[in-house]
């Protein structure tokens, strides 16, 4: 632990805690209300008491002036009645992963071969910014030929929010887009000085839906799921969304879309040809 000014992650954590404190009413945590209360939400001192820490320490935490332990952050998360995904977001500030030593855009031959071998099942390799580094014929057939996009547009967030067909291709576009943005919001919070994150965020905020949800500081975590696509050629597709970390390539992830039923399996085979 140490006092004094902190870098961006400390400020971002503090802003997140403050936003969650302000959305709670005293009755939500078993405290009596007061007609003299002029500001929304709980007071800092009330959160500190619920978390079992000093008022000054909690104030410093919201101001981004201190680093603190996992135990304290868990206590604060419980006091603020955070959802599991929100708690995971808060706990992610305890430790930061070391950045990859590989040059930007680099993908190993082994990972490239794996992506190609998964066809006709769509698969792609993402870097820490969710830029698309490699993809197979199944991914191209499901979405679009990424090689035709500008390099800065080869990004999962860009495809979901700025590529118009996504809103009809994804049967449940809004909840899935909102969840994806929440996952991205959590990543950006831990790397506020990263220029590529800032660039992607600036582009995203030109979309009214993304701007509204982003402004609420909504965060979420990845969960395996089945996604329903309405493809203009292949029809209805049900695909299991699988995400795997590349242990020997820090920061790289493999995303694969696996058929959840026989009709989808057959449709992918025909679609890729």
PDB file of C-alpha atoms in Angstrom:
ATOM      1  CA  UNK A   1       0.000   0.000   0.000  1.00  0.00           C
ATOM      2  CA  UNK A   2       1.164   3.550  -0.621  1.00  0.00           C
ATOM      3  CA  UNK A   3      -0.286   7.032  -0.634  1.00  0.00           C
ATOM      4  CA  UNK A   4       0.159   9.867  -3.100  1.00  0.00           C
ATOM      5  CA  UNK A   5      -0.984  10.182  -6.676  1.00  0.00           C
ATOM      6  CA  UNK A   6      -1.629   7.069  -8.731  1.00  0.00           C
ATOM      7  CA  UNK A   7      -1.796   6.416 -12.437  1.00  0.00           C
ATOM      8  CA  UNK A   8      -4.895   5.969 -14.590  1.00  0.00           C
ATOM      9  CA  UNK A   9      -5.999   2.555 -13.293  1.00  0.00           C
ATOM     10  CA  UNK A  10      -6.327   3.913  -9.747  1.00  0.00           C
ATOM     11  CA  UNK A  11      -8.449   6.811 -10.930  1.00  0.00           C
ATOM     12  CA  UNK A  12     -10.602   4.534 -13.057  1.00  0.00           C
ATOM     13  CA  UNK A  13     -11.212   2.142 -10.166  1.00  0.00           C
ATOM     14  CA  UNK A  14     -12.182   5.070  -7.970  1.00  0.00           C
ATOM     15  CA  UNK A  15     -14.617   6.392 -10.572  1.00  0.00           C
ATOM     16  CA  UNK A  16     -16.199   2.974 -10.916  1.00  0.00           C
ATOM     17  CA  UNK A  17     -16.653   2.582  -7.147  1.00  0.00           C
ATOM     18  CA  UNK A  18     -18.157   6.047  -6.925  1.00  0.00           C
ATOM     19  CA  UNK A  19     -20.637   5.312  -9.721  1.00  0.00           C
ATOM     20  CA  UNK A  20     -21.802   2.178  -7.907  1.00  0.00           C
ATOM     21  CA  UNK A  21     -22.009   3.939  -4.545  1.00  0.00           C
ATOM     22  CA  UNK A  22     -24.210   6.652  -6.031  1.00  0.00           C
ATOM     23  CA  UNK A  23     -26.724   4.172  -7.424  1.00  0.00           C
ATOM     24  CA  UNK A  24     -27.428   2.588  -4.000  1.00  0.00           C
ATOM     25  CA  UNK A  25     -30.121   3.871  -1.665  1.00  0.00           C
ATOM     26  CA  UNK A  26     -29.714   3.511   2.119  1.00  0.00           C
ATOM     27  CA  UNK A  27     -32.645   1.083   2.184  1.00  0.00           C
ATOM     28  CA  UNK A  28     -30.757  -1.198  -0.250  1.00  0.00           C
ATOM     29  CA  UNK A  29     -28.196  -1.938   2.463  1.00  0.00           C
ATOM     30  CA  UNK A  30     -30.475  -1.811   5.496  1.00  0.00           C
ATOM     31  CA  UNK A  31     -29.754   1.790   6.532  1.00  0.00           C
ATOM     32  CA  UNK A  32     -32.438   4.310   7.471  1.00  0.00           C
ATOM     33  CA  UNK A  33     -33.153   7.104   5.014  1.00  0.00           C
ATOM     34  CA  UNK A  34     -32.940  10.790   5.825  1.00  0.00           C
ATOM     35  CA  UNK A  35     -34.884  13.750   4.385  1.00  0.00           C
ATOM     36  CA  UNK A  36     -31.732  15.861   4.785  1.00  0.00           C
ATOM     37  CA  UNK A  37     -29.758  13.719   2.340  1.00  0.00           C
ATOM     38  CA  UNK A  38     -28.965  16.003  -0.615  1.00  0.00           C
ATOM     39  CA  UNK A  39     -26.943  13.696  -2.849  1.00  0.00           C
ATOM     40  CA  UNK A  40     -27.988  10.393  -4.442  1.00  0.00           C
ATOM     41  CA  UNK A  41     -26.709   7.102  -3.171  1.00  0.00           C
ATOM     42  CA  UNK A  42     -24.734   6.199  -0.086  1.00  0.00           C
ATOM     43  CA  UNK A  43     -22.218   8.426   1.649  1.00  0.00           C
ATOM     44  CA  UNK A  44     -18.564   7.402   1.563  1.00  0.00           C
ATOM     45  CA  UNK A  45     -18.572   6.907   5.304  1.00  0.00           C
ATOM     46  CA  UNK A  46     -21.508   4.512   5.061  1.00  0.00           C
ATOM     47  CA  UNK A  47     -19.708   2.361   2.500  1.00  0.00           C
ATOM     48  CA  UNK A  48     -16.572   2.396   4.630  1.00  0.00           C
ATOM     49  CA  UNK A  49     -18.519   1.246   7.688  1.00  0.00           C
ATOM     50  CA  UNK A  50     -20.195  -1.552   5.737  1.00  0.00           C
ATOM     51  CA  UNK A  51     -16.818  -2.642   4.360  1.00  0.00           C
ATOM     52  CA  UNK A  52     -15.067  -2.469   7.721  1.00  0.00           C
ATOM     53  CA  UNK A  53     -12.445   0.106   6.705  1.00  0.00           C
ATOM     54  CA  UNK A  54     -11.783   3.712   7.690  1.00  0.00           C
ATOM     55  CA  UNK A  55     -13.692   6.538   6.036  1.00  0.00           C
ATOM     56  CA  UNK A  56     -10.496   8.292   5.005  1.00  0.00           C
ATOM     57  CA  UNK A  57      -9.089   5.139   3.399  1.00  0.00           C
ATOM     58  CA  UNK A  58     -12.247   4.601   1.378  1.00  0.00           C
ATOM     59  CA  UNK A  59     -12.224   8.262   0.320  1.00  0.00           C
ATOM     60  CA  UNK A  60      -8.623   7.900  -0.865  1.00  0.00           C
ATOM     61  CA  UNK A  61      -9.619   4.754  -2.743  1.00  0.00           C
ATOM     62  CA  UNK A  62     -12.331   6.616  -4.658  1.00  0.00           C
ATOM     63  CA  UNK A  63      -9.902   9.455  -5.333  1.00  0.00           C
ATOM     64  CA  UNK A  64      -7.365   7.037  -6.820  1.00  0.00           C
ATOM     65  CA  UNK A  65      -4.759   7.939  -4.193  1.00  0.00           C
ATOM     66  CA  UNK A  66      -4.003   4.484  -2.762  1.00  0.00           C
ATOM     67  CA  UNK A  67      -3.420   0.920  -3.820  1.00  0.00           C
ATOM     68  CA  UNK A  68      -5.054  -1.660  -1.626  1.00  0.00           C
ATOM     69  CA  UNK A  69      -5.342  -5.374  -1.034  1.00  0.00           C
ATOM     70  CA  UNK A  70      -7.588  -8.017  -2.516  1.00  0.00           C
ATOM     71  CA  UNK A  71      -9.241  -8.463   0.877  1.00  0.00           C
ATOM     72  CA  UNK A  72     -10.215  -4.791   1.112  1.00  0.00           C
ATOM     73  CA  UNK A  73     -11.541  -4.693  -2.447  1.00  0.00           C
ATOM     74  CA  UNK A  74     -13.683  -7.763  -1.809  1.00  0.00           C
ATOM     75  CA  UNK A  75     -15.112  -6.120   1.290  1.00  0.00           C
ATOM     76  CA  UNK A  76     -15.889  -2.963  -0.676  1.00  0.00           C
ATOM     77  CA  UNK A  77     -17.503  -5.026  -3.458  1.00  0.00           C
ATOM     78  CA  UNK A  78     -19.778  -6.719  -0.915  1.00  0.00           C
ATOM     79  CA  UNK A  79     -20.646  -3.387   0.699  1.00  0.00           C
ATOM     80  CA  UNK A  80     -21.625  -1.953  -2.693  1.00  0.00           C
ATOM     81  CA  UNK A  81     -23.706  -5.061  -3.522  1.00  0.00           C
ATOM     82  CA  UNK A  82     -21.762  -5.568  -6.749  1.00  0.00           C
ATOM     83  CA  UNK A  83     -22.857  -8.239  -9.204  1.00  0.00           C
ATOM     84  CA  UNK A  84     -20.359 -11.061  -9.922  1.00  0.00           C
ATOM     85  CA  UNK A  85     -19.148  -9.441 -13.161  1.00  0.00           C
ATOM     86  CA  UNK A  86     -18.715  -6.092 -11.410  1.00  0.00           C
ATOM     87  CA  UNK A  87     -16.798  -7.742  -8.571  1.00  0.00           C
ATOM     88  CA  UNK A  88     -14.521  -9.438 -11.096  1.00  0.00           C
ATOM     89  CA  UNK A  89     -13.920  -6.038 -12.691  1.00  0.00           C
ATOM     90  CA  UNK A  90     -12.940  -4.508  -9.351  1.00  0.00           C
ATOM     91  CA  UNK A  91     -10.666  -7.426  -8.484  1.00  0.00           C
ATOM     92  CA  UNK A  92      -8.892  -7.106 -11.830  1.00  0.00           C
ATOM     93  CA  UNK A  93      -7.240  -3.938 -10.507  1.00  0.00           C
ATOM     94  CA  UNK A  94      -5.283  -5.935  -7.932  1.00  0.00           C
ATOM     95  CA  UNK A  95      -2.864  -7.261 -10.502  1.00  0.00           C
ATOM     96  CA  UNK A  96      -2.003  -6.407 -14.094  1.00  0.00           C
ATOM     97  CA  UNK A  97      -0.812  -8.903 -16.687  1.00  0.00           C
ATOM     98  CA  UNK A  98       2.589  -8.320 -18.229  1.00  0.00           C
ATOM     99  CA  UNK A  99       2.412  -7.076 -21.816  1.00  0.00           C
ATOM    100  CA  UNK A 100       3.435  -9.329 -24.652  1.00  0.00           C
ATOM    101  CA  UNK A 101       7.014  -8.991 -25.893  1.00  0.00           C
ATOM    102  CA  UNK A 102       6.008  -9.924 -29.447  1.00  0.00           C
ATOM    103  CA  UNK A 103       5.684  -7.189 -32.117  1.00  0.00           C
ATOM    104  CA  UNK A 104       2.142  -5.947 -32.894  1.00  0.00           C
ATOM    105  CA  UNK A 105       0.236  -8.162 -35.292  1.00  0.00           C
ATOM    106  CA  UNK A 106       2.466 -11.187 -34.765  1.00  0.00           C
ATOM    107  CA  UNK A 107       0.815 -14.625 -34.679  1.00  0.00           C
ATOM    108  CA  UNK A 108       2.724 -17.896 -34.403  1.00  0.00           C
ATOM    109  CA  UNK A 109       2.650 -20.495 -37.138  1.00  0.00           C
ATOM    110  CA  UNK A 110       1.080 -22.975 -34.700  1.00  0.00           C
ATOM    111  CA  UNK A 111      -1.837 -20.668 -33.907  1.00  0.00           C
ATOM    112  CA  UNK A 112      -2.361 -19.854 -37.576  1.00  0.00           C
ATOM    113  CA  UNK A 113      -2.459 -23.562 -38.406  1.00  0.00           C
ATOM    114  CA  UNK A 114      -4.977 -24.181 -35.630  1.00  0.00           C
ATOM    115  CA  UNK A 115      -7.298 -21.440 -36.905  1.00  0.00           C
ATOM    116  CA  UNK A 116      -7.161 -22.803 -40.440  1.00  0.00           C
ATOM    117  CA  UNK A 117      -7.756 -26.388 -39.303  1.00  0.00           C
ATOM    118  CA  UNK A 118     -11.018 -25.421 -37.568  1.00  0.00           C
ATOM    119  CA  UNK A 119     -12.742 -24.521 -40.852  1.00  0.00           C
ATOM    120  CA  UNK A 120     -15.571 -24.682 -41.767  1.00  0.00           C
ATOM    121  CA  UNK A 121     -16.171 -23.632 -38.166  1.00  0.00           C
ATOM    122  CA  UNK A 122     -15.479 -19.880 -37.930  1.00  0.00           C
ATOM    123  CA  UNK A 123     -12.362 -18.997 -35.937  1.00  0.00           C
ATOM    124  CA  UNK A 124     -10.249 -15.898 -35.405  1.00  0.00           C
ATOM    125  CA  UNK A 125      -7.212 -14.762 -33.374  1.00  0.00           C
ATOM    126  CA  UNK A 126      -7.557 -11.576 -31.311  1.00  0.00           C
ATOM    127  CA  UNK A 127      -4.874  -9.426 -29.715  1.00  0.00           C
ATOM    128  CA  UNK A 128      -5.358  -7.605 -26.358  1.00  0.00           C
ATOM    129  CA  UNK A 129      -7.188  -4.770 -28.155  1.00  0.00           C
ATOM    130  CA  UNK A 130      -9.517  -7.266 -29.851  1.00  0.00           C
ATOM    131  CA  UNK A 131      -7.962  -6.467 -33.199  1.00  0.00           C
ATOM    132  CA  UNK A 132      -8.400  -9.420 -35.563  1.00  0.00           C
ATOM    133  CA  UNK A 133      -4.992 -10.832 -36.468  1.00  0.00           C
ATOM    134  CA  UNK A 134      -5.928 -14.031 -38.299  1.00  0.00           C
ATOM    135  CA  UNK A 135      -9.138 -15.680 -39.477  1.00  0.00           C
ATOM    136  CA  UNK A 136     -10.251 -18.668 -41.498  1.00  0.00           C
ATOM    137  CA  UNK A 137     -12.658 -19.247 -44.374  1.00  0.00           C
ATOM    138  CA  UNK A 138     -15.497 -20.024 -41.965  1.00  0.00           C
ATOM    139  CA  UNK A 139     -15.189 -16.614 -40.295  1.00  0.00           C
ATOM    140  CA  UNK A 140     -15.117 -14.885 -43.681  1.00  0.00           C
ATOM    141  CA  UNK A 141     -18.239 -16.761 -44.799  1.00  0.00           C
ATOM    142  CA  UNK A 142     -20.100 -16.018 -41.561  1.00  0.00           C
ATOM    143  CA  UNK A 143     -19.263 -12.304 -41.445  1.00  0.00           C
ATOM    144  CA  UNK A 144     -17.249 -10.644 -44.192  1.00  0.00           C
ATOM    145  CA  UNK A 145     -13.863 -10.731 -45.908  1.00  0.00           C
ATOM    146  CA  UNK A 146     -11.784  -8.904 -43.319  1.00  0.00           C
ATOM    147  CA  UNK A 147      -8.982  -8.398 -45.821  1.00  0.00           C
ATOM    148  CA  UNK A 148     -11.219  -5.881 -47.580  1.00  0.00           C
ATOM    149  CA  UNK A 149     -11.565  -3.753 -44.464  1.00  0.00           C
ATOM    150  CA  UNK A 150      -9.116  -1.059 -43.467  1.00  0.00           C
ATOM    151  CA  UNK A 151      -6.610  -2.395 -40.882  1.00  0.00           C
ATOM    152  CA  UNK A 152      -8.101  -0.231 -38.089  1.00  0.00           C
ATOM    153  CA  UNK A 153     -11.543  -1.683 -38.843  1.00  0.00           C
ATOM    154  CA  UNK A 154     -10.423  -5.269 -38.330  1.00  0.00           C
ATOM    155  CA  UNK A 155     -11.588  -5.186 -34.738  1.00  0.00           C
ATOM    156  CA  UNK A 156     -14.322  -7.142 -32.982  1.00  0.00           C
ATOM    157  CA  UNK A 157     -15.866  -4.021 -31.435  1.00  0.00           C
ATOM    158  CA  UNK A 158     -15.857  -2.220 -34.774  1.00  0.00           C
ATOM    159  CA  UNK A 159     -17.622  -5.137 -36.453  1.00  0.00           C
ATOM    160  CA  UNK A 160     -20.345  -5.292 -33.808  1.00  0.00           C
ATOM    161  CA  UNK A 161     -21.033  -1.549 -33.547  1.00  0.00           C
ATOM    162  CA  UNK A 162     -19.850   0.113 -36.740  1.00  0.00           C
ATOM    163  CA  UNK A 163     -20.430  -2.569 -39.387  1.00  0.00           C
ATOM    164  CA  UNK A 164     -24.150  -2.163 -40.271  1.00  0.00           C
ATOM    165  CA  UNK A 165     -24.969  -5.838 -41.119  1.00  0.00           C
ATOM    166  CA  UNK A 166     -24.110  -6.899 -37.560  1.00  0.00           C
ATOM    167  CA  UNK A 167     -27.413  -5.591 -36.192  1.00  0.00           C
ATOM    168  CA  UNK A 168     -29.427  -7.963 -38.361  1.00  0.00           C
ATOM    169  CA  UNK A 169     -26.905 -10.808 -38.471  1.00  0.00           C
ATOM    170  CA  UNK A 170     -26.953 -11.195 -34.671  1.00  0.00           C
ATOM    171  CA  UNK A 171     -30.476 -12.175 -33.646  1.00  0.00           C
ATOM    172  CA  UNK A 172     -29.969 -10.742 -30.133  1.00  0.00           C
ATOM    173  CA  UNK A 173     -27.766  -7.841 -31.124  1.00  0.00           C
ATOM    174  CA  UNK A 174     -28.477  -5.485 -28.223  1.00  0.00           C
ATOM    175  CA  UNK A 175     -27.736  -7.773 -25.234  1.00  0.00           C
ATOM    176  CA  UNK A 176     -24.727  -9.283 -26.976  1.00  0.00           C
ATOM    177  CA  UNK A 177     -23.346  -5.912 -28.067  1.00  0.00           C
ATOM    178  CA  UNK A 178     -23.911  -4.527 -24.595  1.00  0.00           C
ATOM    179  CA  UNK A 179     -22.104  -7.454 -22.970  1.00  0.00           C
ATOM    180  CA  UNK A 180     -19.187  -7.165 -25.378  1.00  0.00           C
ATOM    181  CA  UNK A 181     -18.884  -3.452 -24.718  1.00  0.00           C
ATOM    182  CA  UNK A 182     -18.926  -4.140 -20.976  1.00  0.00           C
ATOM    183  CA  UNK A 183     -16.046  -6.571 -21.355  1.00  0.00           C
ATOM    184  CA  UNK A 184     -14.123  -4.009 -23.392  1.00  0.00           C
ATOM    185  CA  UNK A 185     -14.905  -1.279 -20.846  1.00  0.00           C
ATOM    186  CA  UNK A 186     -13.325  -3.414 -18.145  1.00  0.00           C
ATOM    187  CA  UNK A 187     -10.156  -3.885 -20.240  1.00  0.00           C
ATOM    188  CA  UNK A 188      -9.838  -0.191 -21.087  1.00  0.00           C
ATOM    189  CA  UNK A 189     -10.144   0.722 -17.415  1.00  0.00           C
ATOM    190  CA  UNK A 190      -6.915  -1.146 -16.663  1.00  0.00           C
ATOM    191  CA  UNK A 191      -4.947   0.465 -19.512  1.00  0.00           C
ATOM    192  CA  UNK A 192      -5.970   4.141 -19.661  1.00  0.00           C
ATOM    193  CA  UNK A 193      -2.683   5.224 -21.251  1.00  0.00           C
ATOM    194  CA  UNK A 194      -2.892   2.770 -24.154  1.00  0.00           C
ATOM    195  CA  UNK A 195      -3.265   4.670 -27.420  1.00  0.00           C
ATOM    196  CA  UNK A 196      -4.984   1.872 -29.333  1.00  0.00           C
ATOM    197  CA  UNK A 197      -7.652   1.470 -26.646  1.00  0.00           C
ATOM    198  CA  UNK A 198      -8.246   5.224 -26.786  1.00  0.00           C
ATOM    199  CA  UNK A 199      -8.529   5.110 -30.572  1.00  0.00           C
ATOM    200  CA  UNK A 200     -11.075   2.266 -30.494  1.00  0.00           C
ATOM    201  CA  UNK A 201     -13.071   3.995 -27.755  1.00  0.00           C
ATOM    202  CA  UNK A 202     -13.221   7.243 -29.722  1.00  0.00           C
ATOM    203  CA  UNK A 203     -14.593   5.386 -32.747  1.00  0.00           C
ATOM    204  CA  UNK A 204     -17.100   3.451 -30.630  1.00  0.00           C
ATOM    205  CA  UNK A 205     -18.473   6.574 -28.998  1.00  0.00           C
ATOM    206  CA  UNK A 206     -19.635   7.864 -32.372  1.00  0.00           C
ATOM    207  CA  UNK A 207     -22.342   5.197 -32.113  1.00  0.00           C
ATOM    208  CA  UNK A 208     -25.253   6.460 -29.956  1.00  0.00           C
ATOM    209  CA  UNK A 209     -25.933   3.066 -28.356  1.00  0.00           C
ATOM    210  CA  UNK A 210     -22.286   2.502 -27.475  1.00  0.00           C
ATOM    211  CA  UNK A 211     -21.937   6.041 -26.119  1.00  0.00           C
ATOM    212  CA  UNK A 212     -24.979   5.645 -23.869  1.00  0.00           C
ATOM    213  CA  UNK A 213     -23.931   2.286 -22.424  1.00  0.00           C
ATOM    214  CA  UNK A 214     -20.283   3.280 -22.096  1.00  0.00           C
ATOM    215  CA  UNK A 215     -21.234   6.392 -20.176  1.00  0.00           C
ATOM    216  CA  UNK A 216     -22.993   4.264 -17.576  1.00  0.00           C
ATOM    217  CA  UNK A 217     -19.692   2.483 -16.804  1.00  0.00           C
ATOM    218  CA  UNK A 218     -21.328  -0.874 -17.457  1.00  0.00           C
ATOM    219  CA  UNK A 219     -18.897  -3.779 -17.203  1.00  0.00           C
ATOM    220  CA  UNK A 220     -19.256  -7.502 -17.793  1.00  0.00           C
ATOM    221  CA  UNK A 221     -17.160 -10.644 -18.031  1.00  0.00           C
ATOM    222  CA  UNK A 222     -16.904 -13.270 -20.730  1.00  0.00           C
ATOM    223  CA  UNK A 223     -19.241 -16.254 -20.390  1.00  0.00           C
ATOM    224  CA  UNK A 224     -19.497 -19.162 -22.847  1.00  0.00           C
ATOM    225  CA  UNK A 225     -22.767 -18.881 -24.713  1.00  0.00           C
ATOM    226  CA  UNK A 226     -24.747 -19.932 -27.762  1.00  0.00           C
ATOM    227  CA  UNK A 227     -25.241 -17.183 -30.309  1.00  0.00           C
ATOM    228  CA  UNK A 228     -28.055 -17.127 -32.788  1.00  0.00           C
ATOM    229  CA  UNK A 229     -27.183 -15.781 -36.248  1.00  0.00           C
ATOM    230  CA  UNK A 230     -29.639 -14.988 -39.023  1.00  0.00           C
ATOM    231  CA  UNK A 231     -27.390 -15.408 -42.042  1.00  0.00           C
ATOM    232  CA  UNK A 232     -28.641 -14.093 -45.407  1.00  0.00           C
ATOM    233  CA  UNK A 233     -27.399 -17.239 -47.202  1.00  0.00           C
ATOM    234  CA  UNK A 234     -27.201 -20.015 -44.597  1.00  0.00           C
ATOM    235  CA  UNK A 235     -30.319 -19.064 -42.626  1.00  0.00           C
ATOM    236  CA  UNK A 236     -30.566 -19.598 -38.866  1.00  0.00           C
ATOM    237  CA  UNK A 237     -27.313 -20.684 -37.240  1.00  0.00           C
ATOM    238  CA  UNK A 238     -26.752 -21.602 -33.580  1.00  0.00           C
ATOM    239  CA  UNK A 239     -23.072 -21.311 -32.701  1.00  0.00           C
ATOM    240  CA  UNK A 240     -21.308 -21.936 -29.394  1.00  0.00           C
ATOM    241  CA  UNK A 241     -18.895 -19.107 -28.655  1.00  0.00           C
ATOM    242  CA  UNK A 242     -15.610 -20.521 -27.291  1.00  0.00           C
ATOM    243  CA  UNK A 243     -12.667 -18.390 -26.159  1.00  0.00           C
ATOM    244  CA  UNK A 244      -9.223 -19.841 -25.407  1.00  0.00           C
ATOM    245  CA  UNK A 245      -6.088 -18.043 -24.204  1.00  0.00           C
ATOM    246  CA  UNK A 246      -2.832 -18.802 -26.018  1.00  0.00           C
ATOM    247  CA  UNK A 247      -0.469 -19.662 -23.163  1.00  0.00           C
ATOM    248  CA  UNK A 248       2.685 -19.211 -25.250  1.00  0.00           C
ATOM    249  CA  UNK A 249       1.429 -15.941 -26.811  1.00  0.00           C
ATOM    250  CA  UNK A 250       0.451 -13.603 -23.937  1.00  0.00           C
ATOM    251  CA  UNK A 251      -2.534 -11.468 -24.795  1.00  0.00           C
ATOM    252  CA  UNK A 252      -3.656 -13.534 -27.789  1.00  0.00           C
ATOM    253  CA  UNK A 253      -6.962 -15.385 -27.750  1.00  0.00           C
ATOM    254  CA  UNK A 254      -8.546 -17.858 -30.090  1.00  0.00           C
ATOM    255  CA  UNK A 255     -12.267 -17.392 -30.688  1.00  0.00           C
ATOM    256  CA  UNK A 256     -14.120 -20.278 -32.281  1.00  0.00           C
ATOM    257  CA  UNK A 257     -17.766 -20.608 -33.234  1.00  0.00           C
ATOM    258  CA  UNK A 258     -18.788 -24.266 -32.947  1.00  0.00           C
ATOM    259  CA  UNK A 259     -22.123 -25.591 -34.267  1.00  0.00           C
ATOM    260  CA  UNK A 260     -24.638 -26.243 -31.513  1.00  0.00           C
ATOM    261  CA  UNK A 261     -26.862 -28.499 -33.612  1.00  0.00           C
ATOM    262  CA  UNK A 262     -26.764 -30.666 -36.725  1.00  0.00           C
ATOM    263  CA  UNK A 263     -28.522 -28.177 -39.074  1.00  0.00           C
ATOM    264  CA  UNK A 264     -25.923 -25.533 -38.201  1.00  0.00           C
ATOM    265  CA  UNK A 265     -23.096 -27.989 -38.759  1.00  0.00           C
ATOM    266  CA  UNK A 266     -24.441 -28.856 -42.192  1.00  0.00           C
ATOM    267  CA  UNK A 267     -25.143 -25.216 -43.090  1.00  0.00           C
ATOM    268  CA  UNK A 268     -21.572 -24.183 -42.272  1.00  0.00           C
ATOM    269  CA  UNK A 269     -20.209 -26.966 -44.417  1.00  0.00           C
ATOM    270  CA  UNK A 270     -22.318 -25.807 -47.362  1.00  0.00           C
ATOM    271  CA  UNK A 271     -21.615 -22.105 -46.713  1.00  0.00           C
ATOM    272  CA  UNK A 272     -17.843 -22.535 -46.822  1.00  0.00           C
ATOM    273  CA  UNK A 273     -18.050 -25.053 -49.668  1.00  0.00           C
TER     274      UNK A 273
END
